[in-house]
Amino acid sequence: MKNPFLLFFLLFITVPVIEIYFLIQVGSVIGALSTVGLIMLTALLGAGLIRVQGMITIQRIQASLARGEIPATDIIEGGVLLLSGVFLLTPGFVTDAIGFVCLIPPLRRKFALMLIMSQFIQQNPSQPNDSYRQGFRGVNRDADVIEGEFKRESDPEDLHK
């Protein structure tokens, strides 16, 4: 979809309608009070899980930085955890299901890696070897290389005397 505002508008309309539908269906089976209690329970459970997994992710980021590595995957996982928290705190069963799926570490890591790879492919559409061969600004760097040896005949300070 080309227009992100249209996508957000459609989500803003469809997600509440779907959530209301499921809330009514579940409420008719287990009762209104039980439905509200279940929604509060999933919000509390989700908040606790996000807190624990968020701390683990922060520790992994700090460990990566201490080793001198770029923690790109862990940072994106932190963003997915944040999104998961928003889904879990939003009342409803569909958003809770999406939020809990985002809390599963292997799925979250796979999603983060997919995001990184999609960004890398969008930024570097050419073959990796082509950009290396072309060099900076498309100039063939091999043509600019002159092999040889040199010997310094005099000290640079001798030139100023």
Coordinates of N, CA and C in Angstrom, one line a residue:
M1 N 0.9 -1.2 0.0 CA 0.0 0.0 0.0 C 0.9 1.2 0.0
K2 N 0.6 2.2 -0.9 CA 1.5 3.3 -1.1 C 1.3 4.4 0.0
N3 N 0.0 4.5 0.5 CA -0.3 5.6 1.4 C -0.4 5.0 2.8
P4 N 0.6 5.3 3.7 CA 0.6 4.8 5.1 C -0.6 5.3 5.9
F5 N -1.0 6.6 5.6 CA -2.1 7.2 6.3 C -3.4 6.4 6.0
L6 N -3.6 5.9 4.8 CA -4.8 5.1 4.5 C -4.7 3.8 5.3
L7 N -3.6 3.2 5.3 CA -3.4 2.0 6.1 C -3.8 2.2 7.6
F8 N -3.2 3.3 8.2 CA -3.5 3.5 9.6 C -5.0 3.8 9.8
F9 N -5.6 4.5 8.8 CA -7.0 4.8 8.9 C -7.9 3.5 8.9
L10 N -7.5 2.6 8.0 CA -8.2 1.4 7.9 C -8.0 0.5 9.1
L11 N -6.8 0.5 9.7 CA -6.6 -0.2 11.0 C -7.4 0.5 12.1
F12 N -7.4 1.8 12.1 CA -8.1 2.5 13.1 C -9.6 2.2 13.1
I13 N -10.2 1.9 11.9 CA -11.6 1.5 11.8 C -11.8 0.0 12.1
T14 N -11.0 -0.8 11.4 CA -11.3 -2.3 11.4 C -10.9 -2.9 12.8
V15 N -9.8 -2.5 13.4 CA -9.4 -3.2 14.6 C -10.4 -3.0 15.7
P16 N -10.9 -1.8 16.0 CA -11.9 -1.7 17.0 C -13.2 -2.5 16.7
V17 N -13.6 -2.6 15.4 CA -14.8 -3.3 15.1 C -14.6 -4.8 15.3
I18 N -13.4 -5.3 15.0 CA -13.1 -6.7 15.2 C -13.1 -7.0 16.7
E19 N -12.4 -6.1 17.5 CA -12.3 -6.3 18.9 C -13.7 -6.3 19.6
I20 N -14.6 -5.4 19.2 CA -15.9 -5.3 19.7 C -16.7 -6.6 19.4
Y21 N -16.5 -7.1 18.2 CA -17.2 -8.3 17.8 C -16.8 -9.4 18.8
F22 N -15.5 -9.6 18.9 CA -15.0 -10.7 19.8 C -15.4 -10.5 21.3
L23 N -15.3 -9.3 21.7 CA -15.7 -9.0 23.1 C -17.2 -9.4 23.3
I24 N -18.0 -9.1 22.4 CA -19.5 -9.4 22.5 C -19.6 -10.9 22.5
Q25 N -18.9 -11.6 21.6 CA -19.0 -13.1 21.5 C -18.5 -13.7 22.8
V26 N -17.4 -13.3 23.3 CA -16.8 -13.9 24.5 C -17.7 -13.6 25.7
G27 N -18.2 -12.3 25.7 CA -19.1 -11.9 26.8 C -20.4 -12.7 26.9
S28 N -20.9 -13.0 25.7 CA -22.1 -13.8 25.7 C -21.9 -15.3 26.2
V29 N -20.7 -15.8 26.1 CA -20.4 -17.1 26.5 C -20.0 -17.2 28.0
I30 N -19.1 -16.3 28.4 CA -18.6 -16.4 29.8 C -19.2 -15.2 30.7
G31 N -19.9 -14.3 30.2 CA -20.4 -13.2 31.0 C -19.6 -11.9 30.8
A32 N -20.2 -10.8 31.1 CA -19.6 -9.5 30.9 C -18.5 -9.3 32.0
L33 N -18.8 -9.6 33.2 CA -17.8 -9.4 34.3 C -16.6 -10.3 34.1
S34 N -16.8 -11.5 33.7 CA -15.7 -12.4 33.4 C -14.8 -12.0 32.2
T35 N -15.5 -11.4 31.2 CA -14.8 -10.9 30.1 C -13.9 -9.7 30.5
V36 N -14.4 -8.8 31.3 CA -13.6 -7.7 31.7 C -12.5 -8.2 32.6
G37 N -12.7 -9.1 33.4 CA -11.6 -9.7 34.3 C -10.6 -10.4 33.4
L38 N -11.0 -11.1 32.4 CA -10.0 -11.7 31.5 C -9.1 -10.7 30.8
I39 N -9.7 -9.6 30.3 CA -9.0 -8.6 29.7 C -8.0 -7.9 30.6
M40 N -8.4 -7.7 31.8 CA -7.5 -7.1 32.8 C -6.3 -8.1 33.2
L41 N -6.7 -9.4 33.2 CA -5.7 -10.4 33.5 C -4.6 -10.5 32.4
T42 N -5.1 -10.4 31.2 CA -4.1 -10.5 30.0 C -3.2 -9.2 30.0
A43 N -3.8 -8.1 30.4 CA -3.0 -6.8 30.4 C -2.0 -6.9 31.5
L44 N -2.3 -7.4 32.7 CA -1.3 -7.5 33.8 C -0.3 -8.6 33.5
L45 N -0.7 -9.7 32.9 CA 0.2 -10.8 32.6 C 1.2 -10.3 31.5
G46 N 0.6 -9.6 30.5 CA 1.5 -9.1 29.4 C 2.5 -8.0 29.9
A47 N 2.0 -7.1 30.8 CA 2.9 -6.1 31.3 C 4.1 -6.8 32.1
G48 N 3.8 -7.8 32.9 CA 4.8 -8.5 33.6 C 5.8 -9.2 32.7
L49 N 5.3 -9.9 31.6 CA 6.2 -10.5 30.7 C 7.0 -9.6 29.9
I50 N 6.4 -8.4 29.5 CA 7.2 -7.4 28.8 C 8.3 -6.8 29.7
R51 N 8.0 -6.6 30.9 CA 9.0 -6.1 31.8 C 10.2 -7.1 31.9
V52 N 10.0 -8.4 32.1 CA 11.0 -9.3 32.2 C 11.8 -9.4 30.9
Q53 N 11.1 -9.6 29.8 CA 11.8 -9.7 28.5 C 12.5 -8.5 28.1
G54 N 11.9 -7.3 28.5 CA 12.6 -6.1 28.2 C 13.9 -5.9 28.9
M55 N 13.9 -6.3 30.2 CA 15.2 -6.3 30.9 C 16.2 -7.2 30.3
I56 N 15.8 -8.4 29.9 CA 16.7 -9.3 29.2 C 17.3 -8.7 27.9
T57 N 16.4 -8.1 27.2 CA 16.9 -7.5 25.9 C 17.8 -6.3 26.2
I58 N 17.6 -5.5 27.2 CA 18.5 -4.4 27.6 C 19.8 -5.0 28.0
Q59 N 19.8 -6.1 28.8 CA 21.1 -6.7 29.2 C 21.9 -7.2 27.9
R60 N 21.2 -7.8 27.0 CA 21.8 -8.3 25.7 C 22.4 -7.1 24.9
I61 N 21.7 -6.0 24.9 CA 22.2 -4.8 24.2 C 23.5 -4.3 24.9
Q62 N 23.5 -4.3 26.2 CA 24.6 -3.8 26.9 C 25.8 -4.7 26.8
A63 N 25.5 -6.0 26.7 CA 26.6 -7.0 26.5 C 27.2 -6.9 25.1
S64 N 26.4 -6.7 24.1 CA 26.8 -6.5 22.8 C 27.7 -5.3 22.6
L65 N 27.3 -4.2 23.3 CA 28.0 -2.9 23.2 C 29.3 -3.1 24.0
A66 N 29.4 -3.8 25.0 CA 30.6 -4.1 25.8 C 31.6 -4.9 24.9
R67 N 31.1 -5.7 24.1 CA 32.0 -6.5 23.2 C 32.4 -5.7 21.9
G68 N 31.8 -4.5 21.8 CA 32.1 -3.7 20.6 C 31.3 -4.1 19.4
E69 N 30.2 -4.8 19.6 CA 29.3 -5.2 18.5 C 28.1 -4.2 18.4
I70 N 27.6 -4.2 17.2 CA 26.4 -3.4 17.0 C 25.1 -4.2 17.3
P71 N 24.3 -3.9 18.3 CA 23.2 -4.7 18.7 C 21.9 -4.4 17.9
A72 N 22.0 -4.4 16.6 CA 20.9 -4.1 15.7 C 19.7 -5.0 15.9
T73 N 19.9 -6.3 16.0 CA 18.8 -7.2 16.1 C 18.1 -7.0 17.5
D74 N 18.9 -6.8 18.5 CA 18.4 -6.6 19.9 C 17.6 -5.3 20.0
I75 N 18.1 -4.3 19.3 CA 17.4 -3.0 19.3 C 16.0 -3.1 18.7
I76 N 16.0 -3.8 17.5 CA 14.7 -4.0 16.9 C 13.8 -4.9 17.7
E77 N 14.4 -5.9 18.3 CA 13.6 -6.8 19.3 C 13.0 -5.9 20.4
G78 N 13.7 -4.9 20.9 CA 13.2 -4.0 21.9 C 12.0 -3.2 21.3
G79 N 12.1 -2.8 20.1 CA 10.9 -2.1 19.4 C 9.7 -3.1 19.3
V80 N 10.0 -4.3 18.9 CA 8.9 -5.3 18.8 C 8.3 -5.5 20.2
L81 N 9.1 -5.5 21.2 CA 8.5 -5.7 22.6 C 7.7 -4.5 23.0
L82 N 8.1 -3.3 22.6 CA 7.3 -2.1 22.8 C 6.0 -2.2 22.1
L83 N 6.0 -2.6 20.9 CA 4.8 -2.8 20.1 C 3.9 -3.8 20.7
S84 N 4.5 -4.9 21.2 CA 3.8 -6.0 21.9 C 3.1 -5.4 23.2
G85 N 3.8 -4.5 23.9 CA 3.2 -3.9 25.1 C 2.0 -3.1 24.7
V86 N 2.1 -2.4 23.6 CA 0.9 -1.6 23.2 C -0.3 -2.5 22.8
F87 N 0.0 -3.6 22.2 CA -1.1 -4.5 21.8 C -1.7 -5.2 23.1
L88 N -0.8 -5.5 24.0 CA -1.4 -6.2 25.2 C -2.1 -5.2 26.2
L89 N -1.8 -3.9 26.1 CA -2.5 -3.0 27.0 C -3.8 -2.5 26.3
T90 N -3.9 -2.7 25.0 CA -5.1 -2.3 24.3 C -6.2 -3.4 24.6
P91 N -7.3 -3.0 25.1 CA -8.3 -4.0 25.4 C -8.8 -4.7 24.2
G92 N -8.9 -6.0 24.3 CA -9.4 -6.9 23.3 C -8.6 -8.1 23.1
F93 N -9.2 -9.1 22.5 CA -8.6 -10.4 22.4 C -7.7 -10.6 21.2
V94 N -8.0 -9.9 20.1 CA -7.2 -10.0 18.9 C -5.9 -9.3 19.1
T95 N -5.9 -8.1 19.7 CA -4.7 -7.4 20.0 C -3.8 -8.1 21.0
D96 N -4.5 -8.8 22.0 CA -3.8 -9.6 23.0 C -3.1 -10.8 22.3
A97 N -3.8 -11.4 21.4 CA -3.1 -12.5 20.7 C -1.9 -12.1 19.9
I98 N -2.0 -11.0 19.2 CA -0.9 -10.4 18.5 C 0.3 -10.1 19.5
G99 N -0.1 -9.5 20.6 CA 0.9 -9.1 21.6 C 1.6 -10.3 22.2
F100 N 0.9 -11.3 22.5 CA 1.5 -12.5 23.0 C 2.4 -13.3 22.0
V101 N 2.0 -13.2 20.7 CA 2.8 -13.8 19.7 C 4.2 -13.1 19.6
C102 N 4.1 -11.7 19.7 CA 5.3 -10.9 19.7 C 6.2 -11.2 20.9
L103 N 5.7 -11.8 21.9 CA 6.5 -12.1 23.1 C 7.3 -13.4 23.0
I104 N 7.0 -14.2 22.0 CA 7.7 -15.5 21.8 C 9.1 -15.1 21.2
P105 N 10.2 -15.4 22.0 CA 11.5 -14.9 21.6 C 12.0 -15.4 20.2
P106 N 11.8 -16.7 19.8 CA 12.3 -17.1 18.5 C 11.5 -16.3 17.4
L107 N 10.2 -16.1 17.6 CA 9.4 -15.4 16.5 C 9.8 -13.9 16.5
R108 N 10.0 -13.4 17.7 CA 10.5 -12.0 17.7 C 11.8 -11.8 17.1
R109 N 12.8 -12.7 17.3 CA 14.1 -12.6 16.7 C 14.0 -12.7 15.2
K110 N 13.2 -13.7 14.7 CA 13.0 -13.9 13.3 C 12.4 -12.7 12.6
F111 N 11.4 -12.1 13.3 CA 10.8 -10.8 12.8 C 11.8 -9.7 12.7
A112 N 12.6 -9.6 13.7 CA 13.7 -8.5 13.8 C 14.7 -8.7 12.6
L113 N 15.1 -10.0 12.4 CA 16.0 -10.2 11.3 C 15.4 -10.0 10.0
M114 N 14.1 -10.3 9.8 CA 13.4 -10.0 8.5 C 13.4 -8.5 8.3
L115 N 13.2 -7.7 9.3 CA 13.1 -6.2 9.2 C 14.5 -5.7 8.8
I116 N 15.6 -6.2 9.5 CA 16.9 -5.8 9.1 C 17.3 -6.1 7.7
M117 N 17.0 -7.3 7.3 CA 17.3 -7.8 5.9 C 16.5 -7.0 4.9
S118 N 15.3 -6.7 5.2 CA 14.5 -5.9 4.2 C 15.0 -4.5 4.0
Q119 N 15.5 -3.9 5.1 CA 16.1 -2.6 5.0 C 17.4 -2.6 4.3
F120 N 18.2 -3.7 4.5 CA 19.5 -3.8 3.9 C 19.3 -4.0 2.4
I121 N 18.3 -4.8 2.0 CA 18.1 -5.1 0.6 C 17.6 -3.8 -0.1
Q122 N 16.7 -3.0 0.6 CA 16.2 -1.8 0.0 C 17.3 -0.8 -0.2
Q123 N 18.2 -0.7 0.7 CA 19.3 0.3 0.6 C 20.4 -0.1 -0.3
N124 N 20.6 -1.4 -0.5 CA 21.7 -2.0 -1.4 C 21.1 -2.9 -2.4
P125 N 20.4 -2.4 -3.4 CA 19.8 -3.3 -4.4 C 20.8 -3.9 -5.4
S126 N 22.0 -3.4 -5.5 CA 22.9 -3.9 -6.5 C 23.6 -5.1 -5.9
Q127 N 24.3 -5.9 -6.8 CA 25.1 -7.0 -6.3 C 26.2 -6.5 -5.5
P128 N 26.6 -7.2 -4.4 CA 27.7 -6.7 -3.6 C 29.0 -6.6 -4.3
N129 N 29.3 -7.5 -5.2 CA 30.5 -7.4 -5.9 C 30.6 -6.2 -6.9
D130 N 29.4 -5.8 -7.5 CA 29.4 -4.7 -8.4 C 29.8 -3.4 -7.7
S131 N 29.3 -3.1 -6.5 CA 29.7 -1.9 -5.9 C 31.2 -1.9 -5.5
Y132 N 31.7 -3.1 -5.2 CA 33.1 -3.2 -4.8 C 34.0 -2.9 -6.0
R133 N 33.6 -3.5 -7.2 CA 34.4 -3.3 -8.4 C 34.3 -1.9 -8.9
Q134 N 33.2 -1.3 -8.8 CA 33.0 0.1 -9.3 C 33.7 1.1 -8.4
G135 N 33.9 0.8 -7.2 CA 34.5 1.8 -6.3 C 33.7 3.0 -6.0
F136 N 34.3 4.0 -5.5 CA 33.6 5.3 -5.1 C 33.2 6.0 -6.4
R137 N 32.0 6.4 -6.5 CA 31.4 7.2 -7.6 C 31.6 6.5 -8.9
G138 N 31.6 5.1 -8.9 CA 31.6 4.4 -10.2 C 33.0 4.4 -10.8
V139 N 34.0 4.8 -10.2 CA 35.4 4.8 -10.7 C 36.0 3.5 -10.5
N140 N 36.6 2.9 -11.5 CA 37.3 1.7 -11.3 C 38.6 1.9 -10.5
R141 N 38.7 1.5 -9.3 CA 39.8 1.7 -8.4 C 41.1 1.0 -8.9
D142 N 40.9 -0.1 -9.6 CA 42.1 -0.9 -10.0 C 42.9 0.0 -11.0
A143 N 42.3 0.9 -11.8 CA 43.0 1.7 -12.8 C 43.8 2.8 -12.1
D144 N 43.5 3.1 -10.8 CA 44.2 4.2 -10.1 C 45.4 3.7 -9.3
V145 N 45.6 2.4 -9.3 CA 46.6 1.8 -8.4 C 47.9 1.7 -9.2
I146 N 49.0 2.3 -8.6 CA 50.3 2.1 -9.2 C 51.2 1.4 -8.2
E147 N 51.6 0.2 -8.6 CA 52.5 -0.5 -7.7 C 53.9 0.0 -7.8
G148 N 54.6 -0.1 -6.7 CA 56.0 0.3 -6.7 C 56.6 0.3 -5.3
E149 N 57.8 0.7 -5.2 CA 58.5 0.9 -3.9 C 59.1 2.3 -3.9
F150 N 59.3 2.8 -2.7 CA 60.0 4.1 -2.6 C 61.0 4.0 -1.5
K151 N 62.0 4.9 -1.7 CA 63.0 5.1 -0.7 C 63.2 6.5 -0.4
R152 N 63.2 6.9 0.8 CA 63.3 8.3 1.2 C 64.8 8.7 1.1
E153 N 65.2 9.6 0.2 CA 66.6 10.0 0.1 C 67.0 10.9 1.2
S154 N 66.1 11.8 1.6 CA 66.5 12.7 2.6 C 65.4 12.9 3.7
D155 N 65.8 13.4 4.8 CA 64.8 13.6 5.9 C 64.0 14.9 5.5
P156 N 62.7 14.9 5.7 CA 61.9 16.1 5.4 C 62.4 17.4 6.0
E157 N 63.0 17.3 7.2 CA 63.5 18.5 7.8 C 64.7 19.0 7.1
D158 N 65.5 18.2 6.4 CA 66.6 18.7 5.6 C 66.2 19.6 4.5
L159 N 65.0 19.4 4.0 CA 64.5 20.2 2.9 C 64.3 21.7 3.3
H160 N 64.0 21.9 4.5 CA 63.7 23.3 5.0 C 65.0 24.1 5.3
K161 N 66.1 23.4 5.3 CA 67.3 24.1 5.7 C 67.9 24.9 4.5

